[in-house]
Coordinates of C-alpha atoms in Angstrom, one line a residue:
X1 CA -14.4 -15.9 -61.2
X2 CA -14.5 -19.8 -62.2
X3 CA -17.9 -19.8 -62.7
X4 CA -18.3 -16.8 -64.8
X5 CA -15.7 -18.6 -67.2
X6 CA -17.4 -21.3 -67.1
X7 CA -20.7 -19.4 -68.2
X8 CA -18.6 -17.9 -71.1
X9 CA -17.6 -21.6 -72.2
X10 CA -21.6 -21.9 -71.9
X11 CA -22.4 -19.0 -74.3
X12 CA -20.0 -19.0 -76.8
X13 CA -21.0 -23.0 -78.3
X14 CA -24.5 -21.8 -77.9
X15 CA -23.7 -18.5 -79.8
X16 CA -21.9 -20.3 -82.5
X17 CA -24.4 -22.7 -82.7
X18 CA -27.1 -20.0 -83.2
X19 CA -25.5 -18.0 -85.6
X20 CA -25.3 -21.8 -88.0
X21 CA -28.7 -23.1 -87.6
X22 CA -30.6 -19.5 -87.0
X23 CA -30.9 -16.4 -89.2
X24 CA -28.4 -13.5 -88.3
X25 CA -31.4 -11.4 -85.7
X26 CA -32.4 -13.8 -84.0
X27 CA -28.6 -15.3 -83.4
X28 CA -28.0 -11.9 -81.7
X29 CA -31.2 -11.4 -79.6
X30 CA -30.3 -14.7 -78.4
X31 CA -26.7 -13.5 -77.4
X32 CA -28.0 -10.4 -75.9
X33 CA -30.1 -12.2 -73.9
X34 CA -27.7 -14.4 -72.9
X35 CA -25.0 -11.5 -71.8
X36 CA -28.0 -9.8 -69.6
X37 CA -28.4 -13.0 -67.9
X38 CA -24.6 -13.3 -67.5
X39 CA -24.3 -9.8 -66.1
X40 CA -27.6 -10.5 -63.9
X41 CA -25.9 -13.7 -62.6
X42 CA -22.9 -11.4 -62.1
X43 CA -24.2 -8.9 -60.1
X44 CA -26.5 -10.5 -58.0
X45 CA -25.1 -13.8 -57.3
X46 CA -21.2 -13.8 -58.8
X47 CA -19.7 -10.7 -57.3
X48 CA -21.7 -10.6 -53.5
X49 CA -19.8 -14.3 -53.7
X50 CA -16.1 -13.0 -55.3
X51 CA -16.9 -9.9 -52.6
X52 CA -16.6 -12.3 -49.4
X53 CA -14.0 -14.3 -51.0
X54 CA -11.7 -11.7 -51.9
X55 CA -12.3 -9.5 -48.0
X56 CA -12.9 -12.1 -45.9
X57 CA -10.4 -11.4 -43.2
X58 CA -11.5 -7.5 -43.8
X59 CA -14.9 -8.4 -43.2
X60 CA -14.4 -11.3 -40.2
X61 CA -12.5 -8.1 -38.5
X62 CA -15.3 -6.2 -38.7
X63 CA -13.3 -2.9 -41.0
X64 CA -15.6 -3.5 -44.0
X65 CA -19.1 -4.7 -42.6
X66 CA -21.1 -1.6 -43.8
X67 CA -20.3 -2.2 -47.4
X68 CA -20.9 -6.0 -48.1
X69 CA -23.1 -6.0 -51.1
X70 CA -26.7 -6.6 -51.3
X71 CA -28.2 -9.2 -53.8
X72 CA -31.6 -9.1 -55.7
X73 CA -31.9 -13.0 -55.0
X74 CA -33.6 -14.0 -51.8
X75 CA -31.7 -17.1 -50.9
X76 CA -28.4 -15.2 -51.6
X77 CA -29.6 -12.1 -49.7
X78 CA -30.8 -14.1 -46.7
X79 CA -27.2 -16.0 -47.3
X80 CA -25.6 -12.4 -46.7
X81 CA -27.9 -11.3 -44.0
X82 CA -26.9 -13.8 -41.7
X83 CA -23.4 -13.7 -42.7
X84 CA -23.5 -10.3 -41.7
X85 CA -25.6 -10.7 -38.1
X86 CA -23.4 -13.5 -37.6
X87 CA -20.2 -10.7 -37.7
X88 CA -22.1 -8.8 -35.8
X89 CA -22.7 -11.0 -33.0
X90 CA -19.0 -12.0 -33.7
X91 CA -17.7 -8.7 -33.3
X92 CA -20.0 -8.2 -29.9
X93 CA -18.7 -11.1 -28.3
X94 CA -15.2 -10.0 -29.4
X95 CA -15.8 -6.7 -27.9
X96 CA -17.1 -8.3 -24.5
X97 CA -14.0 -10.9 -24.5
X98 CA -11.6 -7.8 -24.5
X99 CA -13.1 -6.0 -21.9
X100 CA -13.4 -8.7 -19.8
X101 CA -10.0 -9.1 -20.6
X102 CA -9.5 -5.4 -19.4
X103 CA -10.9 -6.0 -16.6
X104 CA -9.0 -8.9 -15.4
X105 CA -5.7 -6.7 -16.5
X106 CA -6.5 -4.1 -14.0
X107 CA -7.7 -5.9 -10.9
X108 CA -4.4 -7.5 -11.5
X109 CA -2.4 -4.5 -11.3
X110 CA -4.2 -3.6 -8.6
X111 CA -4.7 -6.1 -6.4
X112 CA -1.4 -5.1 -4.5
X113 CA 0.1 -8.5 -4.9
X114 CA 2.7 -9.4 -7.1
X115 CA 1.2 -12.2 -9.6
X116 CA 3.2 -14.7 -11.8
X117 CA 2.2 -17.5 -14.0
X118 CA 4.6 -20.2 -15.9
X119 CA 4.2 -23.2 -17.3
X120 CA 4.4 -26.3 -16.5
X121 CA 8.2 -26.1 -17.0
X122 CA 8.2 -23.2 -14.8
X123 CA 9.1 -20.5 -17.0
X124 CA 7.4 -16.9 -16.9
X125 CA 4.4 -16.6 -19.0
X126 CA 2.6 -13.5 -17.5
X127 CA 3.2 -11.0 -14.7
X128 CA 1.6 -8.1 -13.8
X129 CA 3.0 -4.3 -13.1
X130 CA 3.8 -4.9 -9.3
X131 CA 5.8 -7.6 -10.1
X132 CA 7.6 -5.7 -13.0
X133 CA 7.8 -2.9 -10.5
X134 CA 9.7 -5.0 -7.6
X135 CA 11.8 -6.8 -10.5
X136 CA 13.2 -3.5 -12.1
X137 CA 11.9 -5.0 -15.5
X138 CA 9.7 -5.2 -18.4
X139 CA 7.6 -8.0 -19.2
X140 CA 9.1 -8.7 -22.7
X141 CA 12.6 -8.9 -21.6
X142 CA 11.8 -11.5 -19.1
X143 CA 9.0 -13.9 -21.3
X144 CA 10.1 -17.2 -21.0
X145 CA 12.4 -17.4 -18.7
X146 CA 13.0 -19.8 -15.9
X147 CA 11.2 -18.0 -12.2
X148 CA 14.3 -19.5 -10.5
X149 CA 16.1 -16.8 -12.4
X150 CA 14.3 -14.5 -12.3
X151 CA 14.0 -14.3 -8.0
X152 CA 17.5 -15.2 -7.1
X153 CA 16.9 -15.8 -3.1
X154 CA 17.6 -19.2 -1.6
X155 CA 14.2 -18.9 0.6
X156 CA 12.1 -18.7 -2.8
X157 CA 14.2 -21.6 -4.2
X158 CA 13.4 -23.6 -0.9
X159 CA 9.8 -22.7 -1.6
X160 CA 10.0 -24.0 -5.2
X161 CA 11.0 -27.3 -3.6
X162 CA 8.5 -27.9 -1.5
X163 CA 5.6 -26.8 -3.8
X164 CA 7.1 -29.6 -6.9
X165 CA 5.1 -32.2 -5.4
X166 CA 2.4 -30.9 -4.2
X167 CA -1.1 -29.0 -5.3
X168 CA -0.8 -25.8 -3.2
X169 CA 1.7 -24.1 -1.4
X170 CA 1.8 -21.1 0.6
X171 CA 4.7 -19.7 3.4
X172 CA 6.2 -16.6 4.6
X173 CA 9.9 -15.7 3.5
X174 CA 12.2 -13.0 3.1
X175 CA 13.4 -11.3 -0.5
X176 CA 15.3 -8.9 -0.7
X177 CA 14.6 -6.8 2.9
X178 CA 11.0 -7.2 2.6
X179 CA 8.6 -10.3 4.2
X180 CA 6.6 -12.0 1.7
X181 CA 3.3 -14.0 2.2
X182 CA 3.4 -16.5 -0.7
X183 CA 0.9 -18.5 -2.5
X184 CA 1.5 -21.5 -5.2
X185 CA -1.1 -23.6 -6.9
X186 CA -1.2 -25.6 -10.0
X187 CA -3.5 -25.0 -13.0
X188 CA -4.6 -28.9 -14.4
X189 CA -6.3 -29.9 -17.4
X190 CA -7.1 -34.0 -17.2
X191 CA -4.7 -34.3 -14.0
X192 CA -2.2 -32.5 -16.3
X193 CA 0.0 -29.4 -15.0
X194 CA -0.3 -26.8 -17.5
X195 CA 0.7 -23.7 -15.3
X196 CA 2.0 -22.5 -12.2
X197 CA 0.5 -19.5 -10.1
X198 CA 2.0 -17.4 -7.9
X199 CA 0.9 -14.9 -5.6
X200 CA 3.1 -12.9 -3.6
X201 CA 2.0 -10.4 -0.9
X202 CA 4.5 -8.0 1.0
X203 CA 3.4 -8.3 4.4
X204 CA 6.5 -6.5 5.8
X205 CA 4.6 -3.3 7.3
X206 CA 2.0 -5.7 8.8
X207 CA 5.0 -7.9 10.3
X208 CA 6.4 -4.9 11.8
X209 CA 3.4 -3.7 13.1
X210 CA 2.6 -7.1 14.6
X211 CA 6.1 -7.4 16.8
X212 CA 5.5 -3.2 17.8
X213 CA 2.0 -4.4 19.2
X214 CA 3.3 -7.5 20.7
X215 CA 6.2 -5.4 22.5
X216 CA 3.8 -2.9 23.4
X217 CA 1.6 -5.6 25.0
X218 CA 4.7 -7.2 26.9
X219 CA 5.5 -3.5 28.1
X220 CA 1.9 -2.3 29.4
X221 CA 2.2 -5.7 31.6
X222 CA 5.5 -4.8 32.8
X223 CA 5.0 -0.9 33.3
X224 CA 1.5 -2.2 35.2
X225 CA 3.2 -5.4 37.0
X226 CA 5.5 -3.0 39.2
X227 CA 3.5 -0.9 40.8
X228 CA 0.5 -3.5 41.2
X229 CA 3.3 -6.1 42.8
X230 CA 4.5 -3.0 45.1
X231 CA 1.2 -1.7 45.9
X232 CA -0.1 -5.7 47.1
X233 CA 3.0 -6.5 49.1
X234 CA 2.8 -3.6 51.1
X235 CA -1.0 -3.5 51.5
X236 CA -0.7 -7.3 52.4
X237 CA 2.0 -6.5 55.1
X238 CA -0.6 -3.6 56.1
X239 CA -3.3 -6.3 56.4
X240 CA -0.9 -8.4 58.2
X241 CA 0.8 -7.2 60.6
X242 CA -1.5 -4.0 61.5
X243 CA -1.0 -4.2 65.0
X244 CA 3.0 -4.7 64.7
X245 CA 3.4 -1.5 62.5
X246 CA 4.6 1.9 64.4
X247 CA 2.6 4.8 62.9
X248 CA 5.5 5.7 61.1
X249 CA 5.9 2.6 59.2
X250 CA 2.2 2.6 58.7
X251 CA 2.0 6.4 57.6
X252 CA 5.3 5.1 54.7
X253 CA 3.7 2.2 53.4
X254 CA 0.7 4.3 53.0
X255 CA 3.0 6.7 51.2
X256 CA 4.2 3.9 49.1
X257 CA 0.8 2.6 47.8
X258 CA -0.1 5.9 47.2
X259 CA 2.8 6.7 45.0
X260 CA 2.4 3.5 42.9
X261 CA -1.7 3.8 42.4
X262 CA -0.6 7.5 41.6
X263 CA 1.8 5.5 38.3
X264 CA -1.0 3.1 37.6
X265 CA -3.3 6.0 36.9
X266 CA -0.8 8.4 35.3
X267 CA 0.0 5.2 32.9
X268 CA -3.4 4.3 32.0
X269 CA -4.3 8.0 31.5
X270 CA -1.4 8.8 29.1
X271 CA -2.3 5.5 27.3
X272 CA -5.6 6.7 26.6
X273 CA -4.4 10.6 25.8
X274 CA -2.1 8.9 23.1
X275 CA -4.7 6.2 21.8
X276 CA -6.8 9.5 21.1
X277 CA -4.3 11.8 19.4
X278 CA -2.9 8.5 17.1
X279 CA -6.8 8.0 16.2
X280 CA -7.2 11.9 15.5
X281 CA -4.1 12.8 13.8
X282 CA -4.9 16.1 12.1
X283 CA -5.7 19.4 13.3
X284 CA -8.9 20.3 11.3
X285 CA -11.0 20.9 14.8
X286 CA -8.2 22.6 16.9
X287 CA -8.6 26.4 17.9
X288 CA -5.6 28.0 16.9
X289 CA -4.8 31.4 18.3
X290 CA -1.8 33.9 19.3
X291 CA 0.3 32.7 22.2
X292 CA 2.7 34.5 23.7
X293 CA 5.5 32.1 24.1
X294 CA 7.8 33.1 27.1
X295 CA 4.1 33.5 29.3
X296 CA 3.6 30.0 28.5
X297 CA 7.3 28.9 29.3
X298 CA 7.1 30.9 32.3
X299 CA 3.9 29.0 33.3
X300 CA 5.3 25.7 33.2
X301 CA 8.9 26.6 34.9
X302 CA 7.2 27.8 37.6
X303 CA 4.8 24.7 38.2
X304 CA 7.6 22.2 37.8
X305 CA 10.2 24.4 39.9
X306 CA 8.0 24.4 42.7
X307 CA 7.1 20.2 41.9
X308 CA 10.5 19.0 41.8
X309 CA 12.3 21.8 44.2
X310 CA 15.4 22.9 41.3
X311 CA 16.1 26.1 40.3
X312 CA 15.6 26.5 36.8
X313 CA 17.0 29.2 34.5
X314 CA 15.6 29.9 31.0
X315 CA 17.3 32.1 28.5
X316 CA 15.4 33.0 25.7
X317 CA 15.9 34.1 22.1
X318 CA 13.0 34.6 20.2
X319 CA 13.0 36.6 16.7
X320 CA 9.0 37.2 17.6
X321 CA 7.3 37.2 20.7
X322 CA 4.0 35.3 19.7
X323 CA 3.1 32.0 17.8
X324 CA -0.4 31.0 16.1
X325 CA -1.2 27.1 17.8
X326 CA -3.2 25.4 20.1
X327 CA -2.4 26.4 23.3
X328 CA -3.5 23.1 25.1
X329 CA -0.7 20.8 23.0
X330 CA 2.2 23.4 23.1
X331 CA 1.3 22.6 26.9
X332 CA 1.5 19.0 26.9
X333 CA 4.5 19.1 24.5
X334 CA 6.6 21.5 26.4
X335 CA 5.6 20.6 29.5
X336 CA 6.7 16.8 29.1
X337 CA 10.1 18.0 27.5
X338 CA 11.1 20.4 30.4
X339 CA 10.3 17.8 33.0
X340 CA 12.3 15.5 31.6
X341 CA 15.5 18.6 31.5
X342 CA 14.7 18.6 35.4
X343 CA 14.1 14.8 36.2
X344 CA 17.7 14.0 34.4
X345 CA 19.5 16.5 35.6
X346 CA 22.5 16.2 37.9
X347 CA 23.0 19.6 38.2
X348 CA 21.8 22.2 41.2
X349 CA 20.3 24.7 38.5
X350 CA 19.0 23.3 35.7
X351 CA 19.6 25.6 32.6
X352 CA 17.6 26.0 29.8
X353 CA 17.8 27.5 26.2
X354 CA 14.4 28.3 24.6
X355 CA 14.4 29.8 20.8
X356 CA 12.6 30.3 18.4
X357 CA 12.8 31.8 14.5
X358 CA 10.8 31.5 11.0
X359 CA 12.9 30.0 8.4
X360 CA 10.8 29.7 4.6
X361 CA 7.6 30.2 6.7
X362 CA 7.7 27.7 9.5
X363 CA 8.4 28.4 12.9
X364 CA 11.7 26.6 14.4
X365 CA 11.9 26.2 18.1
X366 CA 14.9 24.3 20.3
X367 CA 14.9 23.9 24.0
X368 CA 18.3 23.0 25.4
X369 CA 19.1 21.9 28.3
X370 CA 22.3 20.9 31.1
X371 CA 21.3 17.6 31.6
X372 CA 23.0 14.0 31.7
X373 CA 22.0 14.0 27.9
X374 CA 21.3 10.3 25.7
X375 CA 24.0 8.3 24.4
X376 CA 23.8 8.4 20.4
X377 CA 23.0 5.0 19.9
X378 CA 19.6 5.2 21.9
X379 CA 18.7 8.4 20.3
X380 CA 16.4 6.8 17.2
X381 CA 14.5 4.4 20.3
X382 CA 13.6 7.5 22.4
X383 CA 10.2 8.2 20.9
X384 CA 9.3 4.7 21.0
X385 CA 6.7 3.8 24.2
X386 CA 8.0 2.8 27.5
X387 CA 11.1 3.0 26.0
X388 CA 13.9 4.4 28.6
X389 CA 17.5 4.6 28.6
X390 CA 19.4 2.4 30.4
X391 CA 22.5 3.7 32.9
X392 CA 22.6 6.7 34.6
X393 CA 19.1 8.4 33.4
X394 CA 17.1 5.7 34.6
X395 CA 18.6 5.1 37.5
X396 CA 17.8 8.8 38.4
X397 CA 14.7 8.3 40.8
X398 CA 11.5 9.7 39.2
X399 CA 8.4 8.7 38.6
X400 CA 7.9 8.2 34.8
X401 CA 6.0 6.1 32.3
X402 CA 7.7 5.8 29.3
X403 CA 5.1 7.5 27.3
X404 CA 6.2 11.8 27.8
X405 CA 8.4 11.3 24.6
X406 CA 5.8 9.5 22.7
X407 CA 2.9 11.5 23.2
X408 CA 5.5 14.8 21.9
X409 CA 5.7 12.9 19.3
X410 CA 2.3 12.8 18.4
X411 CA 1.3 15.9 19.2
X412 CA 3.7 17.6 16.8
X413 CA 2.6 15.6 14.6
X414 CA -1.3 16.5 15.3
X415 CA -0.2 20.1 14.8
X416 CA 1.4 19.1 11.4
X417 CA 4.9 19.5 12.5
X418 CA 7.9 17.0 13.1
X419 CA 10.2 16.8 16.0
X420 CA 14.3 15.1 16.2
X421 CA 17.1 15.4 19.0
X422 CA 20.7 16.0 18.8
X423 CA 22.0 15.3 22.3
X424 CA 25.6 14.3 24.4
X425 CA 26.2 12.6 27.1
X426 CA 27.3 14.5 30.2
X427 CA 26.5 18.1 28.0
X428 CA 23.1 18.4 27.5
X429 CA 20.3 17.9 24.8
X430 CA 18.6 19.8 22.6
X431 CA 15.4 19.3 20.7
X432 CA 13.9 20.8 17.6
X433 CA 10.3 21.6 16.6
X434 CA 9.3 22.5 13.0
X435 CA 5.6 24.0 12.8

């Protein structure tokens, strides 16, 4: 706009000057010829200039590149040209930066850590959904403030401490109920601290799975060291004093051996049986057909009757007679939770109640029974492995491993069902399948 005033400062002298020393026609030819050129200046070099001036931020965001005007001079067309690749490349390497920025937005959210950055002060500066997640909170409502603050759990603040003087930090510590696995580092410029990352990962399911396979370890050695111990002292004193032993004493610590190598193998077999149903926990490749329920009670009464020498009595109430399973797990399930009616059982007939009814579409079965029943507060451990009561129903003499209750467990779960107990001591316990 300056120069185009400055052009009309230009013309008007010259016109005046025309119209004085020139006749009147050739005064305006001359002034014609000078508003053509004005208007030619104008249009091809003027307004393409007053065009970038006036848009600039529209055109550096890229909302008006498709109409930047063309020019009829080279230099200022090839000046426009490049102005315009140049947004172009502009806006590509925009576009790039943002979804790389995307990117880096979403493996954050997803990387199943919590992830925090402050400055150098130590106040929040970025943190991504998990974090908002565990902290019941938006990011905006928390910019800025101090990370102290924000985790209020002496452990953290311990950790804060130790990481001030040094580069990188990492421990385990507990917030609220949950384990932690947490990682600090600085972020320098020139030996300067400009931030502070954090990385915290909840480890608490791995923590608890780590002490359930060290006490399974601990018991497998002690279920394994009794019967081993047994079965070497008396094969030793065998060994020993062969010639000292009456055939009796001989024919009993035969007995004995026996009894524990039977326990060895019984333990190693049902540790592989559950090992295989916990690795194959669905039922997709299980035959499933009509079994007629009280036939397969009946079955396994009359094995373990006949095992164990006790009368047993089974009273049944079933609203139908058949139920669509596998046959082989309803065996291993009912056959473990019977045996354990007899084995603690102080009574001369043990007593059972078997039912079973359809409630919303899924079958319902209890088994009750007379027994010496489970004090309440063991009740939660009794599916766990090798776990056994202590008191009276262990000190009942049987031959168990630990695992009968365990491996139910699991095999209602193969068949999709779930299994709990409701039981008193000195009355009896009950338990209840849903299929």
């Amino acid at each position: 706009m300056k120069i185009f005033t400055y052009l009309l400062l230009l013309i008007i002298p010259t016109a005046i000057l025309s119209f004085i020393y020139l006749d009147l026609t050739l005064s305006f030819i001359i002034l014609l010829l000078l508003v053509l050129l004005i208007k030619k200046i104008n249009n091809s070099i003027l307004y393409p200039i007053n065009f970038f001036t006036e848009n600039y931020e529209d055109i550096a965001s890229g909302e008006m590149s498709d109409l930047i005007p063309d020019s009829k001079v080279l230099e200022i067309s090839n000046f426009i040209n490049s102005i315009y690749k140049m947004d172009q490349i502009n806006n590509s390497r925009l576009s790039d930066f943002y979804d790389t920025e995307l990117q880096f937005e979403a493996i954050l959210n997803n990387i199943g850590s919590i992830i925090i950055t402050t400055n150098n002060q130590g106040e929040l500066s970025y943190i991504n959904i998990e974090g908002q997640i565990f902290l019941n909170t938006d990011y905006r409502d928390i910019k800025n403030i101090p990370i102290e603050r924000l985790i209020r759990n002496s452990n953290f603040h311990q950790f804060l401490d130790k990481f001030k003087n040094k580069a990188l930090h990492s421990d385990n510590i507990s917030i609220k109920d949950n384990t932690f696995h947490i990682k600090a580092s600085n972020i320098t410029e020139n030996d300067i601290i400009k931030r502070k990352i954090f990385m915290l990962t909840n480890i608490t399911e791995r923590e608890k799975l780590r002490a359930v396979r060290t006490d399974f370890v601990s018991n497998v050695s002690h279920e394994l060291k009794t019967p081993i111990t047994t079965i070497k002292g008396f094969s030793e004193t065998l060994l020993k004093d062969y010639d000292d032993l009456s055939k009796a004493e001989f024919l009993q610590f035969l007995k004995i051996i026996n009894k524990q190598s039977t326990r060895i193998d019984q333990i190693v077999n049902e540790l592989l049986f559950l090992s295989k149903i916990e690795n194959n926990s669905t039922d997709e490749n299980l035959e499933y057909v009509d079994i007629d329920i009280r036939l397969l009670i009946e079955s396994i009464v009359n094995e373990l009757s006949g095992k164990h020498l006790k009368e047993i009595n089974v009273d049944y109430n079933l609203s139908k007679p058949t139920i669509n399973s596998n046959k082989t797990l309803l065996l291993i399930i009912f056959n473990n939770l019977i045996e354990n009616s007899i084995k603690y059982n102080n009574n001369k007939i043990v007593s059972l109640q078997f039912s079973l009814d359809i409630f919303d579409g899924k079958t319902q079965i209890q088994l009750a029974d007379n027994g010496i029943g489970i004090d309440e507060s063991k009740i939660d451990r009794i599916f766990e492995r090798f776990y056994q009561v202590d008191g009276s129903r262990s000190k009942l003499e049987k031959i168990g491993t630990g695992l009968g209750l365990s491996i139910v467990k699991h095999v209602v779960k193969v068949l999709g069902g779930d299994i709990s107990v409701d039981s008193q001591l000195n009355k009896g316990t009950t338990f209840t399948i849903i299929l």
